[in-house]
Short mmCIF file of C-alpha atoms and ligand atoms in Angstrom, two decimals:
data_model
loop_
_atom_site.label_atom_id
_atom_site.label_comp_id
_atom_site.label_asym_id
_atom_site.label_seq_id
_atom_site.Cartn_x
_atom_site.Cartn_y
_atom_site.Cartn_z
CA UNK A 7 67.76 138.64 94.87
CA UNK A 8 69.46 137.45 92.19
CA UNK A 9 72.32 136.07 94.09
CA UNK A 10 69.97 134.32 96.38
CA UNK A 11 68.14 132.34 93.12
CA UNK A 12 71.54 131.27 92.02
CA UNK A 13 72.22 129.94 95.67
CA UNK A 14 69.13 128.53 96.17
CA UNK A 15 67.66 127.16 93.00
CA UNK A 16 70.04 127.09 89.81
CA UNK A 17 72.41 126.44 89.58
CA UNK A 18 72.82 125.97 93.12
CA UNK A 19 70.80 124.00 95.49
CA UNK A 20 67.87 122.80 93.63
CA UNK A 21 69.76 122.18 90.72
CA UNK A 22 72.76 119.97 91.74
CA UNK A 23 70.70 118.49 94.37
CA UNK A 24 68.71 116.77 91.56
CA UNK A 25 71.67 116.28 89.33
CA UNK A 26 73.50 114.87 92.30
CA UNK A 27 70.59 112.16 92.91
CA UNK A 28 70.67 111.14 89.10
CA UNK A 29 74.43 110.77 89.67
CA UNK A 30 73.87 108.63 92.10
CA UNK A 31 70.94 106.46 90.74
CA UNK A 32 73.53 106.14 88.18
CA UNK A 33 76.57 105.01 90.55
CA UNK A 34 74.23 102.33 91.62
CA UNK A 35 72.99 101.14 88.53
CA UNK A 36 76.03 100.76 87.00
CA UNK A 37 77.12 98.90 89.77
CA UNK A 38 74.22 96.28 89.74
CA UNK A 39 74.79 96.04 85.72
CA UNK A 40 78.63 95.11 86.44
CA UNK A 41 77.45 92.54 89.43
CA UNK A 42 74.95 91.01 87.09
CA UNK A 43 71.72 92.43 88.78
CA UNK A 44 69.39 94.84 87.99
CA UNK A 45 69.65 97.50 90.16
CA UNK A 46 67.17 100.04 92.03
CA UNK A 47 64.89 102.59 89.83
CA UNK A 48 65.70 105.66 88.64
CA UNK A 49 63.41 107.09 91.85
CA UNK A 50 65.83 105.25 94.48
CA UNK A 51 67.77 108.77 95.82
CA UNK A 52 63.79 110.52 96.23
CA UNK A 53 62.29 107.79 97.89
CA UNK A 54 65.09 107.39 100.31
CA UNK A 55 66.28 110.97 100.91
CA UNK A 56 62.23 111.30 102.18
CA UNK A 57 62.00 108.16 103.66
CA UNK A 58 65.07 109.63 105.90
CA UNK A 59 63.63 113.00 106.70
CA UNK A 60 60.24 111.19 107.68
CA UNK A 61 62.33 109.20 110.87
CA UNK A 62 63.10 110.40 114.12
CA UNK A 63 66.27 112.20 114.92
CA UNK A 64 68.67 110.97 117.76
CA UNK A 65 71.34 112.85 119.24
CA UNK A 66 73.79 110.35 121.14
CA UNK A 67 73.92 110.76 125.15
CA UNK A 68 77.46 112.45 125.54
CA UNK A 69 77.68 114.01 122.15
CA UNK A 70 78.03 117.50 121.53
CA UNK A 71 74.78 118.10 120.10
CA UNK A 72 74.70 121.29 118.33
CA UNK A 73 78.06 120.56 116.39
CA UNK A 74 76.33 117.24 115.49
CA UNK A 75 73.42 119.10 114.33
CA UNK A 76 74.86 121.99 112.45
CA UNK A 77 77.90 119.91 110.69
CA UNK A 78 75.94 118.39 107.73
CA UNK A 79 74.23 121.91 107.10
CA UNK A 80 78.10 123.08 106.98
CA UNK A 81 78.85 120.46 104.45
CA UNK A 82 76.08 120.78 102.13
CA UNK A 83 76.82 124.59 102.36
CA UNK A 84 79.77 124.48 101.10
CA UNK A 85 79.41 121.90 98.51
CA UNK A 86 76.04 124.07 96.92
CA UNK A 87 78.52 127.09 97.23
CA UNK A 88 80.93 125.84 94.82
CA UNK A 89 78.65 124.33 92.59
CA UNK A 90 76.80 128.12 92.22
CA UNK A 91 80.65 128.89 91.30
CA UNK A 92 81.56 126.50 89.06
CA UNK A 93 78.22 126.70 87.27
CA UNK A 94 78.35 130.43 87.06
CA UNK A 95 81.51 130.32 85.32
CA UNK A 96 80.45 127.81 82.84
CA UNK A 97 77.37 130.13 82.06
CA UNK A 98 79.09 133.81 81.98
CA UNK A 99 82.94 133.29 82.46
CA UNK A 100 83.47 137.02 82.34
CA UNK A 101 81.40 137.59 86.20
CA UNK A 102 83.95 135.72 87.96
CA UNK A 103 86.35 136.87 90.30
CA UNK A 104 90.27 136.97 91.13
CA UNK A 105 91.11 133.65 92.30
CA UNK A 106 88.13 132.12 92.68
CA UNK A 107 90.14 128.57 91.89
CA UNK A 108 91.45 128.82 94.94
CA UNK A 109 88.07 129.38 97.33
CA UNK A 110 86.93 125.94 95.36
CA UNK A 111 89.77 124.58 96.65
CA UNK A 112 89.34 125.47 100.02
CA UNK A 113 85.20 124.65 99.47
CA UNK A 114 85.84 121.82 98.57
CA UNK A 115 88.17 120.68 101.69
CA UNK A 116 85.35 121.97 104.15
CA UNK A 117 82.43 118.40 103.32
CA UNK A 118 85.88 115.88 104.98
CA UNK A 119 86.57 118.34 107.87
CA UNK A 120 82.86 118.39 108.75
CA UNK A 121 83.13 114.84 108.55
CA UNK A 122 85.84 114.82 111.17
CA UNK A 123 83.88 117.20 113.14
CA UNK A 124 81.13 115.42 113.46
CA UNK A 125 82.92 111.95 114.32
CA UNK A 126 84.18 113.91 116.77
CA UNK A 127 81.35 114.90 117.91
CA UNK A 128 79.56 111.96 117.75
CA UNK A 129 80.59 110.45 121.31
CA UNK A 130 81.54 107.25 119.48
CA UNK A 131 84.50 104.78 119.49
CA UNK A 132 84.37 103.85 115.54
CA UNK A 133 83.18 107.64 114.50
CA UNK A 134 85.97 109.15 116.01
CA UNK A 135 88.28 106.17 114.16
CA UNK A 136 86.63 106.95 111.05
CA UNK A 137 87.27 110.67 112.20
CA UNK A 138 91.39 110.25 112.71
CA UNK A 139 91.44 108.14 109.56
CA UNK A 140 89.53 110.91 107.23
CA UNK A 141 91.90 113.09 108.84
CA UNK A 142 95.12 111.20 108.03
CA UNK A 143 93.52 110.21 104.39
CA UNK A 144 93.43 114.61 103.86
CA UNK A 145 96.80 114.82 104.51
CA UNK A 146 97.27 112.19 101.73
CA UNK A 147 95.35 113.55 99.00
CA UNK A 148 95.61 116.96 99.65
CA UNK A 149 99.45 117.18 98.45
CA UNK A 150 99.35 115.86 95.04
CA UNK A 151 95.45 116.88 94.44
CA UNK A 152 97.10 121.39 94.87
CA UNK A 153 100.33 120.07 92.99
CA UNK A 154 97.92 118.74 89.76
CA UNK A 155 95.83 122.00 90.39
CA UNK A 156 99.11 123.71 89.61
CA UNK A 157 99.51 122.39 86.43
CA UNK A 158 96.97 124.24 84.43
CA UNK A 159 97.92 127.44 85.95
CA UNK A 160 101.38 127.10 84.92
CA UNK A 161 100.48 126.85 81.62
CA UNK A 162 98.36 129.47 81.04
CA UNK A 163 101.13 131.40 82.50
CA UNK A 164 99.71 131.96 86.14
CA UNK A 165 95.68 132.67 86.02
CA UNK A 166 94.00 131.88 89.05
CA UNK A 167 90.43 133.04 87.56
CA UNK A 168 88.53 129.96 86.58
CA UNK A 169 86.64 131.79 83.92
CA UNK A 170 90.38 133.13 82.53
CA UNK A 171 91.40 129.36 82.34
CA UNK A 172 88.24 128.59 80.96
CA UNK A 173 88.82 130.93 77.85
CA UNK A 174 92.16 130.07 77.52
CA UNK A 175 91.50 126.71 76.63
CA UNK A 176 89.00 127.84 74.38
CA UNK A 177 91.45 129.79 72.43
CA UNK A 178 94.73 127.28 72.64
CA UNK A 179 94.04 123.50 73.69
CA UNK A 180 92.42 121.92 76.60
CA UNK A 181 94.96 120.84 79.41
CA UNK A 182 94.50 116.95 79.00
CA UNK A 183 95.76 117.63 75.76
CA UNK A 184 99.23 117.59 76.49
CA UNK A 185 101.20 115.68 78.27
CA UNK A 186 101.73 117.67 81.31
CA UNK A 187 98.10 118.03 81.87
CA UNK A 188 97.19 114.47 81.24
CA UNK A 189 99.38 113.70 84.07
CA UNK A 190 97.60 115.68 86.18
CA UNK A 191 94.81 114.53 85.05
CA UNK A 192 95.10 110.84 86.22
CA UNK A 193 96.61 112.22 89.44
CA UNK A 194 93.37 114.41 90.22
CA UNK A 195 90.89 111.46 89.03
CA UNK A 196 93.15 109.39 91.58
CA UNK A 197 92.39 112.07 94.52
CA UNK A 198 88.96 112.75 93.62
CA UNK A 199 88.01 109.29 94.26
CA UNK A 200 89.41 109.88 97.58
CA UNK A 201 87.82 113.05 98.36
CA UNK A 202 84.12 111.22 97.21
CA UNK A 203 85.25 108.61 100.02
CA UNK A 204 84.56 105.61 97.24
CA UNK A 205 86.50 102.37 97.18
CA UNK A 206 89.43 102.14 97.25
CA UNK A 207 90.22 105.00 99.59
CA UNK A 208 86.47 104.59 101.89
CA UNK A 209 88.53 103.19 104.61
CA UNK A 210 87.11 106.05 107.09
CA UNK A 211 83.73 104.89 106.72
CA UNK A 212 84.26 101.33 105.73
CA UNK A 213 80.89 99.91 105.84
CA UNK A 214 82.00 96.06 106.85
CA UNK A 215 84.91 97.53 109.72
CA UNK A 216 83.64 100.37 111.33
CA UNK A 217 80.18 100.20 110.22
CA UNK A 218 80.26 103.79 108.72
CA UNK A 219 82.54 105.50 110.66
CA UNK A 220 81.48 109.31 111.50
CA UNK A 221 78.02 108.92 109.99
CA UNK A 222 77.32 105.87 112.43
CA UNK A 223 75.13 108.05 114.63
CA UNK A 224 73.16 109.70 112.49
CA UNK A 225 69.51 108.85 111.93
CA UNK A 226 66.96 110.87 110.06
CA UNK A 227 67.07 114.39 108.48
CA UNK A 228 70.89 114.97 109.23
CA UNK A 229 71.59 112.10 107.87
CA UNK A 230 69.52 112.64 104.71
CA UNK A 231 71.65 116.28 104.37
CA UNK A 232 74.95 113.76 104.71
CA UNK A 233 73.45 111.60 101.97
CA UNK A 234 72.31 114.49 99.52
CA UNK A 235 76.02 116.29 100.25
CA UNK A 236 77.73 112.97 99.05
CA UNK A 237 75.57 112.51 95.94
CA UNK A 238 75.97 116.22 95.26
CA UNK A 239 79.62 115.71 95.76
CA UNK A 240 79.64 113.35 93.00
CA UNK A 241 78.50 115.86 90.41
CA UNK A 242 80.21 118.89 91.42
CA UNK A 243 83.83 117.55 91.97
CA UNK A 244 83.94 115.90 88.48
CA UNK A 245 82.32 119.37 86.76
CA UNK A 246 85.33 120.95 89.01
CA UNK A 247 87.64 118.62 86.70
CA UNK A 248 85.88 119.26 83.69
CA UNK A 249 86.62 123.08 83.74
CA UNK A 250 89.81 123.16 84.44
CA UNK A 251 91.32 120.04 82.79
CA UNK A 252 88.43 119.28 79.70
CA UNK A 253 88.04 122.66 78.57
CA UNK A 254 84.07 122.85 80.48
CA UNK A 255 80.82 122.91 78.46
CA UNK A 256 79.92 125.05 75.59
CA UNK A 257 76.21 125.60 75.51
CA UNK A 258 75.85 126.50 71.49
CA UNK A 259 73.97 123.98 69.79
CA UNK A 260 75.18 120.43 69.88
CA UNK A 261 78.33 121.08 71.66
CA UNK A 262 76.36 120.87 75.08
CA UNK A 263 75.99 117.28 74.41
CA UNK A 264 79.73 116.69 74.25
CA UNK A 265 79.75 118.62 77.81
CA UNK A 266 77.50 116.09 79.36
CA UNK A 267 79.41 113.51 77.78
CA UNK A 268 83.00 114.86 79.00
CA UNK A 269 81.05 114.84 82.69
CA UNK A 270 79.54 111.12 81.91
CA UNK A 271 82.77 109.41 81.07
CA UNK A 272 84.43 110.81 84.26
CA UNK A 273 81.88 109.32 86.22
CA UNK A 274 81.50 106.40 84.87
CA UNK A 275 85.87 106.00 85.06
CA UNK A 276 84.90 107.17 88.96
CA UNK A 277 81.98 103.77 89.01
CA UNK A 278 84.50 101.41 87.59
CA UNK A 279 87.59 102.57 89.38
CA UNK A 280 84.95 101.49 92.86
CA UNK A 281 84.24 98.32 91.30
CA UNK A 282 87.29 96.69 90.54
CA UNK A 283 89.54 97.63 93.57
CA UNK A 284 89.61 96.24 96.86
CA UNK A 285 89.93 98.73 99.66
CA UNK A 286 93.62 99.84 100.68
CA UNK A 287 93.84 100.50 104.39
CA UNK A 288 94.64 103.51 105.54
CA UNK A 289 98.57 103.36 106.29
CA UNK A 290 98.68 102.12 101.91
CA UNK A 291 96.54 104.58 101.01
CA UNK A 292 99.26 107.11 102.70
CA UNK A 293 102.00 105.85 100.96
CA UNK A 294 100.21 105.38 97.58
CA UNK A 295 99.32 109.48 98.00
CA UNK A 296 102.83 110.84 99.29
CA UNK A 297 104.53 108.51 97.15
CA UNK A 298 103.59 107.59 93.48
CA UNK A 299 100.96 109.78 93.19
CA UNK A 300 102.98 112.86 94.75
CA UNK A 301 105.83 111.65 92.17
CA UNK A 302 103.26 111.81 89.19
CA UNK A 303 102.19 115.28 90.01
CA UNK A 304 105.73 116.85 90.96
CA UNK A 305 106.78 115.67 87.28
CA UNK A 306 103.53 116.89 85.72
CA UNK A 307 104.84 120.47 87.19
CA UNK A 308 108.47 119.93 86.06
CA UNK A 309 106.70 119.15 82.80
CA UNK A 310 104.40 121.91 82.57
CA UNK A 311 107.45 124.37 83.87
CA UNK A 312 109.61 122.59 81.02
CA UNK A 313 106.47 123.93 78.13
CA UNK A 314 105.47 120.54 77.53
CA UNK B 15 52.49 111.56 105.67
CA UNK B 16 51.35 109.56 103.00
CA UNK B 17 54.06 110.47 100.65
CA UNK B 18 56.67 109.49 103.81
CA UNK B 19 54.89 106.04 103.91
CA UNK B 20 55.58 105.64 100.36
CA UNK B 21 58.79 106.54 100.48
CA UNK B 22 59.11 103.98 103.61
CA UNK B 23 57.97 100.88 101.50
CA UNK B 24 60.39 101.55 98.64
CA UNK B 25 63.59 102.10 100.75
CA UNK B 26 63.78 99.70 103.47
CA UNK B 27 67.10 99.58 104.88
CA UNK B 28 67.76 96.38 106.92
CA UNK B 29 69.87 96.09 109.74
CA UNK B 30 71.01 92.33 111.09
CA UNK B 31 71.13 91.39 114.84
CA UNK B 32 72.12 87.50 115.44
CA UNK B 33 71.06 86.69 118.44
CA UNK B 34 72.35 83.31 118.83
CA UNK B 35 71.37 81.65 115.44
CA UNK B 36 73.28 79.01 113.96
CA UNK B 37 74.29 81.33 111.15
CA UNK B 38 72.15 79.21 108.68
CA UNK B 39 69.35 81.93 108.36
CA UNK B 40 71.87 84.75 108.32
CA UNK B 41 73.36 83.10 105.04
CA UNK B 42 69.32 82.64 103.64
CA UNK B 43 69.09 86.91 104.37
CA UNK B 44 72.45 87.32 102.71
CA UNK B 45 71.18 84.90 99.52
CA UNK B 46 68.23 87.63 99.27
CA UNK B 47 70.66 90.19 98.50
CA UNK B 48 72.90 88.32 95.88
CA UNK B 49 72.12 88.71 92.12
CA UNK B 50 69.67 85.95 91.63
CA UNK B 51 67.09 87.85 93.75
CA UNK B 52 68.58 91.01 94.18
CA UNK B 53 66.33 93.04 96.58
CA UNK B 54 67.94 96.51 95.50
CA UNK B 55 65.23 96.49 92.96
CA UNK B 56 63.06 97.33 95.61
CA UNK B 57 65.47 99.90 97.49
CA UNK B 58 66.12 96.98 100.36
CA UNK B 59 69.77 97.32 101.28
CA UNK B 60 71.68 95.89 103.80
CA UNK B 61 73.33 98.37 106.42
CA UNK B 62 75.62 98.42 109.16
CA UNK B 63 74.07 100.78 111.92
CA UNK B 64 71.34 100.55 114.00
CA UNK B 65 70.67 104.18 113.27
CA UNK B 66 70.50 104.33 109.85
CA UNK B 67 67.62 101.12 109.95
CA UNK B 68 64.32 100.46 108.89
CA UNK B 69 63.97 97.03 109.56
CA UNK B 70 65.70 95.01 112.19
CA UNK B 71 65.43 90.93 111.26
CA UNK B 72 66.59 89.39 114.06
CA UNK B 73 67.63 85.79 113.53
CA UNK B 74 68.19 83.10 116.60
CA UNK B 75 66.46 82.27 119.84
CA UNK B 76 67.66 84.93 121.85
CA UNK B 77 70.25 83.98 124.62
CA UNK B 78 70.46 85.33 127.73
CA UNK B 79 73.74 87.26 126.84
CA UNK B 80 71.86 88.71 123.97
CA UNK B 81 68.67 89.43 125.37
CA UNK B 82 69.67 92.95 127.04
CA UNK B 83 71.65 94.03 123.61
CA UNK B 84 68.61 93.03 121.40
CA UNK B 85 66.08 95.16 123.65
CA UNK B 86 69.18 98.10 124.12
CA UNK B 87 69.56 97.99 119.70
CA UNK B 88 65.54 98.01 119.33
CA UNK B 89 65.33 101.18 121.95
CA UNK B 90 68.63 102.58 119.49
CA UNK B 91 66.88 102.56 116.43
CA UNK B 92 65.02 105.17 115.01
CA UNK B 93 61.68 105.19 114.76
CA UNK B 94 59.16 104.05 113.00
CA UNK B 95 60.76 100.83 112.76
CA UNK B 96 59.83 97.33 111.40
CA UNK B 97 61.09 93.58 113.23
CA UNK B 98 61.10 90.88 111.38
CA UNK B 99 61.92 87.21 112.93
CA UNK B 100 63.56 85.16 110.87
CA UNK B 101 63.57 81.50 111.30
CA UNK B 102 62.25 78.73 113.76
CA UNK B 103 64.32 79.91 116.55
CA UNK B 104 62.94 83.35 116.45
CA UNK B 105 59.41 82.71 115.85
CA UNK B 106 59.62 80.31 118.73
CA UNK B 107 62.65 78.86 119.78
CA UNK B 108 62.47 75.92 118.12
CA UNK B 109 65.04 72.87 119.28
CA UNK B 110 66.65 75.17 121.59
CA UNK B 111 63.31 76.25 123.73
CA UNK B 112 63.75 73.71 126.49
CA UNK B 113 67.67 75.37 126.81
CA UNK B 114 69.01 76.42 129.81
CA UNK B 115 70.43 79.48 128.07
CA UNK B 116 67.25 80.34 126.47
CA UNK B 117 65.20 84.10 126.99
CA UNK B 118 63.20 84.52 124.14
CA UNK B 119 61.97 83.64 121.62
CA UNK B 120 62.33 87.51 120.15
CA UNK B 121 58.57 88.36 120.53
CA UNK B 122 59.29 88.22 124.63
CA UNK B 123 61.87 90.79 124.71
CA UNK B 124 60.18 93.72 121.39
CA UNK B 125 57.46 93.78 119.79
CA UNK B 126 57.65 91.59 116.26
CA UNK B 127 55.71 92.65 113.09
CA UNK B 128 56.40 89.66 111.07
CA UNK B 129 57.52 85.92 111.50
CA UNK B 130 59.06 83.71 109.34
CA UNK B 131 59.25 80.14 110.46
CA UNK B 132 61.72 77.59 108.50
CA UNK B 133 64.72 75.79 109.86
CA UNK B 134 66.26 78.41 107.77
CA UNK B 135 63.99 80.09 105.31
CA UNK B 136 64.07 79.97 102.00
CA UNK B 137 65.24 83.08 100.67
CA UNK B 138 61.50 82.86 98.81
CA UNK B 139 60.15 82.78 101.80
CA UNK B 140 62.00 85.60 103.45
CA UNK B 141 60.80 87.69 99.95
CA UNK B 142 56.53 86.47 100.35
CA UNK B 143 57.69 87.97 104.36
CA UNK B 144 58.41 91.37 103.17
CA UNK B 145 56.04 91.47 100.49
CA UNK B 146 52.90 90.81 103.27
CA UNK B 147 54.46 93.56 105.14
CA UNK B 148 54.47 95.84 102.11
CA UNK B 149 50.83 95.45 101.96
CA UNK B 150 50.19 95.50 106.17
CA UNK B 151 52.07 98.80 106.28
S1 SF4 C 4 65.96 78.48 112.55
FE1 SF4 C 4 67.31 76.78 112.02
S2 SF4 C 4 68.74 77.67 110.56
FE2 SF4 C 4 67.78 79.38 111.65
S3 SF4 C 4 69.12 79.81 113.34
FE3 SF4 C 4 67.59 78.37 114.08
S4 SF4 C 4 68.51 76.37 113.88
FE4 SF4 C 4 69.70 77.80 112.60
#
């Protein structure tokens, strides 16, 4: 019973579906503020998340219809999943379990291969381009993004329990504090900006090239579930980053504000980064991923394995 | 239903079909979206698929090469959805009606909700469009 409130309402579904919207109405604001306009209200996400469940549905002649159905259900499954993990070990770090780092990880893979899935299933030309390109763009990121990941466990000599990491940095220093771990650090903020699918790594659903890629065919409530798993997306991955790199949020007294601040400034680094870069195509942003940014987090490891 | 219709008004998301316009009204639609007037304040954003669309302003008089795709995009989208015709040529086919090449204007081929004549439309005018809509809908 329990279990199921923490799935369903907080702090799972209910919880970072609202956060994620605010995160969102945010990601645009900031955006019209930096192009000089004013931007849409603070409503924006509500009104068009049920503008978007009120249309009709369409399921493209040729396509394979229940994979096309049931992969945004996957995706937002998995991302409210490790958001009820990540949140639970911010609250009680001690009810975690052995390696629970590592199914985030995998979680957090499983919103891009739905993507593929359903470009794939989607019976059309650009999905299935924006399909092989997500594809191609997870083999990028994924290298470097497991190396960084390594560096706080080397240093706290091998946990793989968030809530273990957690404490440790409570009791010695948070990892961006040395130099190891602030390598890692801009190597992770690089990846999650391509695992959010934001400029300058949105070449799979480039809105001006391939119109949006595997989402092209969706209409209606699926696509709603696709919207509300990318705003959600935008919350949880940066609260991933938070625990493990910025020492989480302690909820005594004023020191919850700092939390929310240590999740703010991420996102708003995540906003800017989008704004001032063009976007890379897809064979660049290969080579940027398997070679600086895999260089950066193999010598964050050597680091880390070196003490520093 | 009424809370959908709501939610309708405040997010319309257009979607663009040129149908053989001179690409002077296209430019007007685009000036609606640039920071003078900025029509995110009212949750209008431009978008690339026919699927994800609210609104479909059609601009141009409708050639015969376009005429099929127009009526194929309009039986696409998902309904409820809103036409607008932008500009002299779509309301009517202005200079180009007595054309060879000519099968609309847009009204022949789907069903229009709202017209905006000008030779193109101001981007003021294109605004006063959508606003009567807001308050036919
Ligand atoms: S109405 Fe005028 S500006 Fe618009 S497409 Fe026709 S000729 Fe061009």
């Amino acid at each position: 019973m329990n279990l199921i409130f923490n799935f369903l309402v907080f702090p799972g579904f209910l919880f970072t579906a609202v956060i994620g919207c605010l995160a969102s109405w945010i990601d645009r604001k900031v955006t019209a503020r930096v192009q000089w306009r004013v931007g849409p209200p603070i409503l924006q996400p509500f009104y068009d998340l049920v503008k978007l469940s009120g249309k009709e549905t369409i399921v493209p002649r040729g396509g394979a219809r229940l994979t096309f159905l049931a992969m945004p259900i996957v995706a937002l499954s998995a991302i409210t999943l490790v958001s009820t993990l990540i949140w639970r070990v911010l609250l009680s770090p001690q009810t975690t379990f052995l390696g629970d780092l590592i199914v985030v990880i995998y979680l957090l893979t499983i919103p891009s291969i739905a993507l593929i899935i359903s470009g794939a299933a989607s019976a059309n030309p650009l999905a299935s381009l924006g399909a092989s390109r997500e594809m191609k763009l997870i083999l990028g990121y994924e290298l470097p993004f497991i190396l960084a990941i390594f560096v706080p466990v080397i240093k706290a000599n091998g946990i793989i329990r968030l809530g273990e990491l957690l404490a440790w940095q409570w009791t010695n220093h948070i990892f961006v504090g040395s130099l190891s771990g602030f390598i890692a650090f801009i190597v992770v903020i690089l990846c999650m900006q391509a695992k959010l699918g934001l400029v300058p790594f949105d070449a799979p659903e480039a809105e001006t090239e391939i119109i949006a890629g595997p989402y092209i065919e969706y209409s209606g409530t699926p696509l709603a579930i696709y919207k509300l798993t990318r705003w959600m997306m935008l919350f949880v991955i940066p609260m991933f980053l938070v625990v493990i790199f910025m020492g989480g949020i302690n909820f005594s007294g004023w020191h919850i504000l700092w939390g929310i601040l240590k999740y703010v400034l991420l996102l708003v680094i995540i906003v800017l980064i989008r704004n001032t870069n063009p976007r890379l195509r897809i064979d660049q942003a290969m080579k940027f991923f398997w070679g600086p940014v895999t260089g950066l987090a193999i010598l964050a490891v050597i680091l880390a394995l070196l003490g520093l | 239903m009424n809370l959908k219709l709501k939610a309708l008004k405040k997010s319309l998301w257009l979607f663009h079909f040129n149908s053989g316009s001179c690409n002077n009204c296209d430019i007007e639609i685009l000036d609606c979206l640039t920071p003078k007037f900025d029509l995110e304040r009212f949750g209008i954003k431009l978008i690339g698929s026919i699927r994800h669309a609210d609104v479909m302003v059609v601009t141009g008089f409708v050639s015969r090469q376009t005429a099929p795709r127009l009526k194929r995009l309009y039986q696409q989208a998902p309904k409820p959805v809103i036409v607008i015709a932008c500009g002299s040529c779509a309301c009517s086919g202005a200079i180009f009606a007595p054309s060879y090449n000519m099968a609309g204007p847009v009204d022949k081929i789907i069903p229009v909700d709202a017209y905006i004549p000008g030779c193109p439309p101001k981007p003021q005018a294109i605004i006063a469009a959508v606003v009567k809509l807001w308050k036919k809908l």
